[in-house]
PDB file of C-alpha atoms in Angstrom:
ATOM      1  CA  TRP A   1     -10.267  23.980 -28.122  1.00 93.00           C
ATOM      2  CA  LEU A   2      -6.672  23.284 -29.211  1.00 93.00           C
ATOM      3  CA  ALA A   3      -7.671  22.828 -32.845  1.00 94.00           C
ATOM      4  CA  LYS A   4      -9.035  26.403 -32.864  1.00 95.00           C
ATOM      5  CA  ARG A   5      -5.847  27.996 -31.492  1.00 96.00           C
ATOM      6  CA  PRO A   6      -3.816  29.773 -34.206  1.00 95.00           C
ATOM      7  CA  GLU A   7      -0.449  28.690 -32.734  1.00 96.00           C
ATOM      8  CA  VAL A   8      -1.327  24.985 -32.767  1.00 96.00           C
ATOM      9  CA  ARG A   9      -0.313  22.828 -35.728  1.00 96.00           C
ATOM     10  CA  LEU A  10      -3.120  20.706 -37.143  1.00 96.00           C
ATOM     11  CA  ASP A  11      -2.684  17.262 -38.653  1.00 95.00           C
ATOM     12  CA  LYS A  12      -6.058  17.800 -40.336  1.00 94.00           C
ATOM     13  CA  PRO A  13      -9.101  19.960 -39.539  1.00 94.00           C
ATOM     14  CA  GLY A  14     -10.145  19.399 -35.929  1.00 93.00           C
ATOM     15  CA  ASP A  15      -7.031  17.308 -35.206  1.00 95.00           C
ATOM     16  CA  PRO A  16      -4.351  19.281 -33.316  1.00 96.00           C
ATOM     17  CA  ARG A  17      -0.788  17.960 -32.989  1.00 96.00           C
ATOM     18  CA  VAL A  18      -0.820  16.852 -29.345  1.00 96.00           C
ATOM     19  CA  GLY A  19       1.721  15.399 -26.978  1.00 97.00           C
ATOM     20  CA  VAL A  20       0.774  14.581 -23.399  1.00 98.00           C
ATOM     21  CA  ALA A  21       3.221  14.331 -20.502  1.00 98.00           C
ATOM     22  CA  GLY A  22       2.620  13.869 -16.815  1.00 97.00           C
ATOM     23  CA  ALA A  23       3.823  12.221 -13.645  1.00 95.00           C
ATOM     24  CA  SER A  24       1.941   9.879 -11.322  1.00 90.00           C
ATOM     25  CA  TYR A  25      -1.769  10.518 -11.973  1.00 87.00           C
ATOM     26  CA  GLY A  26      -0.772  12.725 -14.916  1.00 94.00           C
ATOM     27  CA  GLY A  27       1.271   9.882 -16.370  1.00 97.00           C
ATOM     28  CA  ALA A  28      -1.690   7.546 -16.154  1.00 96.00           C
ATOM     29  CA  LEU A  29      -3.834  10.226 -17.780  1.00 96.00           C
ATOM     30  CA  SER A  30      -1.360  10.495 -20.676  1.00 98.00           C
ATOM     31  CA  LEU A  31      -1.651   6.740 -21.246  1.00 98.00           C
ATOM     32  CA  LEU A  32      -5.441   6.794 -20.971  1.00 97.00           C
ATOM     33  CA  ALA A  33      -5.673   9.810 -23.295  1.00 98.00           C
ATOM     34  CA  ALA A  34      -3.662   7.956 -25.944  1.00 98.00           C
ATOM     35  CA  GLY A  35      -5.892   4.925 -25.502  1.00 98.00           C
ATOM     36  CA  TYR A  36      -9.136   6.865 -25.844  1.00 97.00           C
ATOM     37  CA  ASP A  37      -8.347   9.789 -28.178  1.00 96.00           C
ATOM     38  CA  ARG A  38      -6.785   9.209 -31.596  1.00 94.00           C
ATOM     39  CA  ARG A  39      -5.766  12.869 -31.768  1.00 95.00           C
ATOM     40  CA  VAL A  40      -2.985  12.271 -29.216  1.00 97.00           C
ATOM     41  CA  ASP A  41       0.255  11.982 -31.206  1.00 98.00           C
ATOM     42  CA  ALA A  42       2.857  11.178 -28.520  1.00 98.00           C
ATOM     43  CA  ILE A  43       3.004  10.588 -24.763  1.00 98.00           C
ATOM     44  CA  ALA A  44       5.591  10.792 -21.979  1.00 98.00           C
ATOM     45  CA  PRO A  45       4.243   9.118 -18.811  1.00 98.00           C
ATOM     46  CA  GLN A  46       6.468   9.407 -15.742  1.00 97.00           C
ATOM     47  CA  ILE A  47       6.559   7.493 -12.440  1.00 95.00           C
ATOM     48  CA  THR A  48       3.099   6.086 -12.935  1.00 95.00           C
ATOM     49  CA  TYR A  49       1.109   2.909 -12.876  1.00 94.00           C
ATOM     50  CA  TRP A  50       0.205   0.607 -15.715  1.00 97.00           C
ATOM     51  CA  ASN A  51      -2.050  -1.617 -13.658  1.00 95.00           C
ATOM     52  CA  LEU A  52      -3.335  -0.082 -10.437  1.00 90.00           C
ATOM     53  CA  ALA A  53      -4.383  -3.432  -8.980  1.00 91.00           C
ATOM     54  CA  ASP A  54      -0.827  -4.747  -9.416  1.00 92.00           C
ATOM     55  CA  SER A  55       0.554  -1.536  -7.888  1.00 89.00           C
ATOM     56  CA  LEU A  56      -1.599  -1.589  -4.752  1.00 87.00           C
ATOM     57  CA  PHE A  57      -1.834  -5.404  -4.489  1.00 89.00           C
ATOM     58  CA  PRO A  58       1.470  -6.850  -5.821  1.00 86.00           C
ATOM     59  CA  ASP A  59       1.370 -10.642  -5.545  1.00 85.00           C
ATOM     60  CA  ASP A  60      -1.877 -10.174  -3.563  1.00 83.00           C
ATOM     61  CA  VAL A  61      -0.059  -8.251  -0.820  1.00 81.00           C
ATOM     62  CA  PHE A  62      -2.026  -5.163   0.211  1.00 86.00           C
ATOM     63  CA  LYS A  63       0.127  -2.004   0.208  1.00 82.00           C
ATOM     64  CA  LYS A  64      -1.863  -0.630   3.104  1.00 78.00           C
ATOM     65  CA  LEU A  65       0.424   2.332   3.796  1.00 77.00           C
ATOM     66  CA  TRP A  66       0.070   3.732   0.263  1.00 80.00           C
ATOM     67  CA  ALA A  67      -3.625   2.883   0.007  1.00 78.00           C
ATOM     68  CA  GLY A  68      -4.241   4.399   3.427  1.00 72.00           C
ATOM     69  CA  ILE A  69      -2.565   7.637   2.388  1.00 74.00           C
ATOM     70  CA  PHE A  70      -4.689   7.898  -0.751  1.00 73.00           C
ATOM     71  CA  PHE A  71      -7.989   6.976   0.766  1.00 72.00           C
ATOM     72  CA  THR A  72      -7.802   8.588   4.178  1.00 71.00           C
ATOM     73  CA  THR A  73      -6.623  11.911   2.788  1.00 67.00           C
ATOM     74  CA  GLY A  74      -9.172  11.817  -0.030  1.00 55.00           C
ATOM     75  CA  SER A  75      -6.362  12.277  -2.527  1.00 47.00           C
ATOM     76  CA  THR A  76      -7.164  12.013  -6.207  1.00 46.00           C
ATOM     77  CA  THR A  77      -3.526  11.871  -7.267  1.00 44.00           C
ATOM     78  CA  THR A  78      -3.734   8.222  -8.296  1.00 44.00           C
ATOM     79  CA  GLY A  79      -6.470   8.814 -10.822  1.00 47.00           C
ATOM     80  CA  ILE A  80      -8.928   6.521  -9.113  1.00 49.00           C
ATOM     81  CA  GLY A  81     -11.022   9.207  -7.444  1.00 48.00           C
ATOM     82  CA  ASP A  82     -14.202  10.764  -8.720  1.00 44.00           C
ATOM     83  CA  GLU A  83     -13.300  14.432  -8.952  1.00 44.00           C
ATOM     84  CA  LYS A  84     -16.951  15.413  -9.481  1.00 46.00           C
ATOM     85  CA  ALA A  85     -18.206  13.810  -6.297  1.00 43.00           C
ATOM     86  CA  ALA A  86     -18.871  16.158  -3.423  1.00 43.00           C
ATOM     87  CA  PRO A  87     -17.160  15.179  -0.151  1.00 42.00           C
ATOM     88  CA  SER A  88     -20.572  14.574   1.411  1.00 39.00           C
ATOM     89  CA  GLN A  89     -21.275  11.869  -1.171  1.00 43.00           C
ATOM     90  CA  THR A  90     -18.651   9.520   0.206  1.00 40.00           C
ATOM     91  CA  SER A  91     -18.058   7.915   3.546  1.00 50.00           C
ATOM     92  CA  GLY A  92     -14.730   8.694   5.131  1.00 59.00           C
ATOM     93  CA  CYS A  93     -12.473   8.642   2.101  1.00 67.00           C
ATOM     94  CA  GLY A  94     -12.799  12.085   0.657  1.00 66.00           C
ATOM     95  CA  ARG A  95     -13.919  12.553  -2.902  1.00 73.00           C
ATOM     96  CA  PHE A  96     -13.608   8.978  -4.123  1.00 75.00           C
ATOM     97  CA  GLU A  97     -16.583   7.320  -5.700  1.00 81.00           C
ATOM     98  CA  LYS A  98     -18.606   5.093  -3.401  1.00 85.00           C
ATOM     99  CA  ALA A  99     -17.512   1.794  -4.984  1.00 88.00           C
ATOM    100  CA  LEU A 100     -13.854   2.662  -4.407  1.00 84.00           C
ATOM    101  CA  CYS A 101     -14.444   3.678  -0.793  1.00 84.00           C
ATOM    102  CA  GLU A 102     -16.296   0.427  -0.138  1.00 87.00           C
ATOM    103  CA  MET A 103     -13.514  -1.563  -1.794  1.00 86.00           C
ATOM    104  CA  TYR A 104     -10.834   0.155   0.302  1.00 86.00           C
ATOM    105  CA  GLU A 105     -12.763  -0.336   3.537  1.00 85.00           C
ATOM    106  CA  ARG A 106     -13.357  -4.017   2.722  1.00 90.00           C
ATOM    107  CA  VAL A 107      -9.701  -4.676   1.864  1.00 90.00           C
ATOM    108  CA  ALA A 108      -8.415  -2.654   4.836  1.00 86.00           C
ATOM    109  CA  VAL A 109     -10.518  -4.731   7.244  1.00 87.00           C
ATOM    110  CA  ALA A 110      -9.603  -8.047   5.590  1.00 89.00           C
ATOM    111  CA  GLY A 111      -5.936  -7.090   5.265  1.00 85.00           C
ATOM    112  CA  LYS A 112      -5.735  -8.551   1.769  1.00 89.00           C
ATOM    113  CA  PRO A 113      -7.356  -7.884  -1.597  1.00 92.00           C
ATOM    114  CA  ASP A 114     -10.169  -9.912  -3.029  1.00 93.00           C
ATOM    115  CA  ALA A 115     -11.033 -10.595  -6.673  1.00 94.00           C
ATOM    116  CA  ARG A 116     -13.629  -7.793  -6.773  1.00 95.00           C
ATOM    117  CA  ALA A 117     -11.076  -5.258  -5.524  1.00 93.00           C
ATOM    118  CA  ARG A 118      -8.512  -6.307  -8.125  1.00 93.00           C
ATOM    119  CA  GLU A 119     -11.118  -6.160 -10.879  1.00 95.00           C
ATOM    120  CA  LEU A 120     -12.337  -2.702  -9.833  1.00 92.00           C
ATOM    121  CA  LEU A 121      -8.812  -1.241  -9.946  1.00 91.00           C
ATOM    122  CA  GLN A 122      -7.927  -3.133 -13.132  1.00 94.00           C
ATOM    123  CA  ARG A 123     -10.859  -1.517 -14.978  1.00 93.00           C
ATOM    124  CA  ARG A 124      -9.460   1.923 -14.086  1.00 91.00           C
ATOM    125  CA  SER A 125      -5.944   1.179 -15.295  1.00 95.00           C
ATOM    126  CA  PRO A 126      -4.165   2.162 -18.511  1.00 98.00           C
ATOM    127  CA  SER A 127      -3.476  -1.544 -19.104  1.00 98.00           C
ATOM    128  CA  GLU A 128      -7.183  -1.886 -19.932  1.00 97.00           C
ATOM    129  CA  VAL A 129      -6.648   0.151 -23.110  1.00 97.00           C
ATOM    130  CA  ALA A 130      -3.224  -1.307 -23.947  1.00 97.00           C
ATOM    131  CA  ASP A 131      -4.242  -2.440 -27.428  1.00 98.00           C
ATOM    132  CA  ARG A 132      -5.284   1.127 -28.325  1.00 98.00           C
ATOM    133  CA  ILE A 133      -2.059   2.935 -27.368  1.00 98.00           C
ATOM    134  CA  LYS A 134      -0.244   3.246 -30.682  1.00 98.00           C
ATOM    135  CA  VAL A 135       1.755   6.462 -30.391  1.00 98.00           C
ATOM    136  CA  PRO A 136       5.436   7.177 -29.711  1.00 98.00           C
ATOM    137  CA  THR A 137       5.970   6.811 -25.979  1.00 98.00           C
ATOM    138  CA  LEU A 138       8.763   7.908 -23.643  1.00 98.00           C
ATOM    139  CA  ILE A 139       8.458   6.175 -20.256  1.00 98.00           C
ATOM    140  CA  THR A 140      10.329   7.461 -17.200  1.00 97.00           C
ATOM    141  CA  GLN A 141      10.193   5.387 -14.009  1.00 94.00           C
ATOM    142  CA  GLY A 142      12.061   5.443 -10.713  1.00 87.00           C
ATOM    143  CA  GLN A 143      14.338   2.558  -9.812  1.00 85.00           C
ATOM    144  CA  SER A 144      13.476   2.671  -6.125  1.00 83.00           C
ATOM    145  CA  ASP A 145       9.799   3.646  -6.341  1.00 85.00           C
ATOM    146  CA  SER A 146       7.943   1.613  -3.733  1.00 82.00           C
ATOM    147  CA  LEU A 147       4.518   2.296  -5.245  1.00 85.00           C
ATOM    148  CA  PHE A 148       5.067   2.133  -8.998  1.00 90.00           C
ATOM    149  CA  PRO A 149       8.188  -0.030  -9.497  1.00 90.00           C
ATOM    150  CA  LEU A 150      10.068  -0.671 -12.722  1.00 93.00           C
ATOM    151  CA  GLY A 151       7.869  -3.672 -13.483  1.00 93.00           C
ATOM    152  CA  GLN A 152       5.015  -1.260 -14.196  1.00 95.00           C
ATOM    153  CA  ALA A 153       7.159   0.534 -16.808  1.00 96.00           C
ATOM    154  CA  ASP A 154       8.328  -2.776 -18.287  1.00 96.00           C
ATOM    155  CA  ALA A 155       4.759  -4.028 -18.715  1.00 97.00           C
ATOM    156  CA  MET A 156       3.768  -0.670 -20.206  1.00 97.00           C
ATOM    157  CA  ALA A 157       6.643  -0.758 -22.704  1.00 98.00           C
ATOM    158  CA  ARG A 158       5.960  -4.369 -23.765  1.00 98.00           C
ATOM    159  CA  ALA A 159       2.270  -3.719 -24.356  1.00 98.00           C
ATOM    160  CA  ILE A 160       2.776  -0.511 -26.328  1.00 98.00           C
ATOM    161  CA  ARG A 161       5.592  -2.054 -28.422  1.00 98.00           C
ATOM    162  CA  ALA A 162       3.223  -4.909 -29.262  1.00 98.00           C
ATOM    163  CA  ASN A 163       1.147  -2.286 -31.107  1.00 98.00           C
ATOM    164  CA  ASP A 164       4.205  -1.411 -33.261  1.00 98.00           C
ATOM    165  CA  ALA A 165       4.553   1.967 -31.551  1.00 98.00           C
ATOM    166  CA  PRO A 166       8.042   3.308 -30.833  1.00 98.00           C
ATOM    167  CA  VAL A 167       8.845   3.150 -27.120  1.00 98.00           C
ATOM    168  CA  ALA A 168      11.820   4.351 -25.085  1.00 98.00           C
ATOM    169  CA  VAL A 169      12.276   3.741 -21.360  1.00 96.00           C
TER     170      VAL A 169
END
């Protein structure tokens, strides 16, 4: 769609000049877009996660307040929800896909994450495509963010720099 717009600069036919910026879920989407689509030329993720398992389960401690907010309100702001699922397709946690609802319910009852929960969230994280993010990146993160702390930005910056991409934090 962008490549067909007259006001959009093209790098070559079908390849629009694209920069993606976003905060929270949008920040994760900018990272994922750069990892999956070579037409993305630069990204600016803000206050977001690099590894969702590490964000919700730091040092295997379950951040039940944050997780509870996401899952009990059916929020899709973390990027882990299935936006196409109808509310009736899930049990008690809004529009999230069934596997995520089951994982949350299991961890909430146990009070701590298990290996399957970590793996499920890891697969949905930008860190999974770290080796494919090779574009200039401007990372903005909050110093006192209790959900996505500076360590998430540091890990993001290290991984993207390892691909010889310019990174500023």
